[in-house]
mmCIF file of C-alpha atoms in Angstrom:
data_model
loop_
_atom_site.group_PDB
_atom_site.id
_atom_site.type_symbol
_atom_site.label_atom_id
_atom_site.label_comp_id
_atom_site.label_asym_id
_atom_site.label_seq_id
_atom_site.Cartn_x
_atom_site.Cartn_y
_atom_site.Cartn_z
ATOM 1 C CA UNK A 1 0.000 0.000 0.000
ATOM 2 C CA UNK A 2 3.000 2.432 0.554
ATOM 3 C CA UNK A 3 4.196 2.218 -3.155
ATOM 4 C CA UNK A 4 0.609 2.797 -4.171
ATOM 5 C CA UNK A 5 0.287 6.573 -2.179
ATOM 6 C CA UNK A 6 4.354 7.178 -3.202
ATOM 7 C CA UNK A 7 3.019 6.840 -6.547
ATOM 8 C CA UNK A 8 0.483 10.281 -6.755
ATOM 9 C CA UNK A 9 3.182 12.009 -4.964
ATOM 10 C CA UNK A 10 5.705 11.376 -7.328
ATOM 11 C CA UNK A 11 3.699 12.229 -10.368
ATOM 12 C CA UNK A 12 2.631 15.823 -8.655
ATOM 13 C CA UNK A 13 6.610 16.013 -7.944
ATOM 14 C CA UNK A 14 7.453 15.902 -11.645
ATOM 15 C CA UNK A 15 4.924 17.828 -12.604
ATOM 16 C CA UNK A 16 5.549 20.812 -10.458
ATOM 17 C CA UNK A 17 9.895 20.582 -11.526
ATOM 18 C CA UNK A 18 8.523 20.311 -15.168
ATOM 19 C CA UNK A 19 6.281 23.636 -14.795
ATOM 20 C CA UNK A 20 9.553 25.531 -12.923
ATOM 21 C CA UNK A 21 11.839 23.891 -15.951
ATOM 22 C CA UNK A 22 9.475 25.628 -17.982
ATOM 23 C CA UNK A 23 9.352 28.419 -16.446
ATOM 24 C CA UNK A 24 13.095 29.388 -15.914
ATOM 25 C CA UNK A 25 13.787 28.705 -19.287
ATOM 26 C CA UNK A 26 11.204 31.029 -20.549
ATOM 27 C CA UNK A 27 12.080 34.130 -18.556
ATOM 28 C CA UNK A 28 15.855 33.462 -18.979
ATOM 29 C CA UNK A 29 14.882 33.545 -22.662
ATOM 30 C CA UNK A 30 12.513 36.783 -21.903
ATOM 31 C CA UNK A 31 15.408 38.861 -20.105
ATOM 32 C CA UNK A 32 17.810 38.006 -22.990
ATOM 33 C CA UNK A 33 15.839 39.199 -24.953
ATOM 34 C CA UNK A 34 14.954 42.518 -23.696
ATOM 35 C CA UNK A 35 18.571 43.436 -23.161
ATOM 36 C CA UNK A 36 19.860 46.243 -25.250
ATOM 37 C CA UNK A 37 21.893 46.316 -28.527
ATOM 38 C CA UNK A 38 25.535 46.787 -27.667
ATOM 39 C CA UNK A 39 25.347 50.386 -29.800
ATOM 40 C CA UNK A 40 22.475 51.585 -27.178
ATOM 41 C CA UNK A 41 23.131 54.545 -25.581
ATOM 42 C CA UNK A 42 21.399 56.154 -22.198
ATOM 43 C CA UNK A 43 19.560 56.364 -20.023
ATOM 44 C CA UNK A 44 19.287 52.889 -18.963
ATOM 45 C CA UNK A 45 19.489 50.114 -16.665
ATOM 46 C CA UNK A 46 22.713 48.565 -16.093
ATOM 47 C CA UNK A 47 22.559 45.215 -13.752
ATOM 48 C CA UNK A 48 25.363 44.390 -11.825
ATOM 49 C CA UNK A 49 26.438 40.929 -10.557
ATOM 50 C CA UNK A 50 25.129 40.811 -7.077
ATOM 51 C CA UNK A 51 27.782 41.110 -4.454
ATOM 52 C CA UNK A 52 29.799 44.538 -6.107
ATOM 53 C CA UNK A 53 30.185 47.742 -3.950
ATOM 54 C CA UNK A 54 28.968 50.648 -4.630
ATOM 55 C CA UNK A 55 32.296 52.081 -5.117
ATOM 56 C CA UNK A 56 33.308 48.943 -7.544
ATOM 57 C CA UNK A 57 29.674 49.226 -9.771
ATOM 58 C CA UNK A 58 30.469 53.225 -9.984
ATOM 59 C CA UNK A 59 34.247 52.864 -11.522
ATOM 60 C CA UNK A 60 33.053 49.851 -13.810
ATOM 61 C CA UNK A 61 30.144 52.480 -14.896
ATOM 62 C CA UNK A 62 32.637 55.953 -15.442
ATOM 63 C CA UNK A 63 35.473 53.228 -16.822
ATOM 64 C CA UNK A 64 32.687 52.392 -19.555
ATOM 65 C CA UNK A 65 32.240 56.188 -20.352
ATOM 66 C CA UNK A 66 28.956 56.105 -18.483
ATOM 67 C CA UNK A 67 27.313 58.689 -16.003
ATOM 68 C CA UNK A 68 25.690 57.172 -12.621
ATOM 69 C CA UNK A 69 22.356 58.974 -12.300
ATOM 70 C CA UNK A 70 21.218 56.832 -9.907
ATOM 71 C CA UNK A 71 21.107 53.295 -7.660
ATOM 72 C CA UNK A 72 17.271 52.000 -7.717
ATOM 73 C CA UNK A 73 16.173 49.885 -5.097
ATOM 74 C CA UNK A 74 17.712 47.396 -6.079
ATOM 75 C CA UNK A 75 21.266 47.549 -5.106
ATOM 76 C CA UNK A 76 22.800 45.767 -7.880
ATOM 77 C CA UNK A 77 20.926 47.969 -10.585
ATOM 78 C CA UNK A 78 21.625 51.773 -11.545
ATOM 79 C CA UNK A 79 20.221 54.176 -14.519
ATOM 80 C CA UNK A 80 22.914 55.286 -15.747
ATOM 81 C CA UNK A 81 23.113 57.708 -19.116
ATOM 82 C CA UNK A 82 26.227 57.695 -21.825
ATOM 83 C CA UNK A 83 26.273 58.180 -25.434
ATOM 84 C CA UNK A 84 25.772 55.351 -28.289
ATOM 85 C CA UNK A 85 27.689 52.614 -27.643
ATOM 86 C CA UNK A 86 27.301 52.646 -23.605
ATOM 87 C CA UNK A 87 25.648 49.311 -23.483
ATOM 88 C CA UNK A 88 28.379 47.384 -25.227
ATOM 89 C CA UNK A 89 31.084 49.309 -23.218
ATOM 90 C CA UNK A 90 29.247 48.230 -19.613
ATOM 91 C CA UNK A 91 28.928 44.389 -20.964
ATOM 92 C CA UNK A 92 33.093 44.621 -21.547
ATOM 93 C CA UNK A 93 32.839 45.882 -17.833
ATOM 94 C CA UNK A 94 31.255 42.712 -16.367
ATOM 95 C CA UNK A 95 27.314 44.187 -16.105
ATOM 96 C CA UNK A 96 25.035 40.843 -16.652
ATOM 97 C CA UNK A 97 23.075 43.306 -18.759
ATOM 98 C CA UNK A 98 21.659 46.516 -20.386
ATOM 99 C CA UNK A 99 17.872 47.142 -20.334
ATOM 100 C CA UNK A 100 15.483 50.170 -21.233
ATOM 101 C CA UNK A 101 12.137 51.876 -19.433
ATOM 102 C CA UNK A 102 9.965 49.118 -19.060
ATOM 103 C CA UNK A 103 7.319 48.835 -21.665
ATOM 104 C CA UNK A 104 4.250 48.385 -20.234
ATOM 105 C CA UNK A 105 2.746 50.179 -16.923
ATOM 106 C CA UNK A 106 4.100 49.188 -13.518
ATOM 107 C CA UNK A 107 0.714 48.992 -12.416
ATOM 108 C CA UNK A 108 -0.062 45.741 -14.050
ATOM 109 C CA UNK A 109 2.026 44.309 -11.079
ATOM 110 C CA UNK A 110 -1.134 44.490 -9.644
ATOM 111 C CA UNK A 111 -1.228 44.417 -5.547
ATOM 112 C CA UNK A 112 2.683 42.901 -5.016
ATOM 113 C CA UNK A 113 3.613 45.809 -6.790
ATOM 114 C CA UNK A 114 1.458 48.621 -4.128
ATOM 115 C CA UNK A 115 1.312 50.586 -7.496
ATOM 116 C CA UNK A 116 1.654 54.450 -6.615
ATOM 117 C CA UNK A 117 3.310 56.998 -7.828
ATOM 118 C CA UNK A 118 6.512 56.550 -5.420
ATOM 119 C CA UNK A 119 6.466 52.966 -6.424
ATOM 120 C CA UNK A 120 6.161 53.850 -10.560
ATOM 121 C CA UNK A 121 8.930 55.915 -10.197
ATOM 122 C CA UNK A 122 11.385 53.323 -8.544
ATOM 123 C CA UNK A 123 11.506 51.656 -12.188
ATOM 124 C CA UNK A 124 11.751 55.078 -13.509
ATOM 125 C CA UNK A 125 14.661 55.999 -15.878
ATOM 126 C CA UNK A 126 14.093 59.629 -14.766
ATOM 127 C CA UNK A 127 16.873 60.694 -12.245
#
């Protein structure tokens, strides 16, 4: 009788890895894709590897030719502004990635997001 309750258990298992397989591999294919082309200039995003100082994510931005405008709330992300080319020159310096203003309104988040205007403008490119 054991192996006969494992067995229910073990198919829920497998389905729930299979839906998180799923789903890792489609929003690692959904952040690639929104990164910037290397010739993008500013403002933007630039995420950092998780870990950097302040100090360390700052040089790695002015070494790139970038300006810091600003750390978000996130402390491995900054909106930083630079000519063409600024999103290449921050993936030479070790950023995981470039991205611009998000596309669609940060109030679909719905209620995890506590969509205000303070919150809206925490995923602002605006300095």
């Amino acid at each position: 009788m054991t192996a006969h309750l494992r067995s229910p258990h073990r198919v829920a298992l497998l389905t729930g890895v299979a839906l998180v397989a799923v789903w890792l591999l489609g929003m690692g294919w959904a952040v690639r894709d929104a990164a910037l082309d290397p010739t993008a200039g500013g403002p933007l995003f630039a995420v950092f590897k998780p870990g950097l100082t302040e100090t360390e994510m700052v040089h790695r931005i002015v070494t790139a030719g970038g300006r810091p405008m600003r750390q978000t709330w996130i402390s491995s992300v900054w909106v930083v502004d630079g000519e063409d080319g600024l999103a290449g020159a921050l993936k030479a310096h070790d950023v995981l990635g470039t991205y611009g203003e998000l596309p669609i309104g940060f109030q679909l988040a719905g209620c995890f997001a506590g969509a205000d205007s303070r919150a809206s403008a925490m995923l602002s490119l605006r300095p």
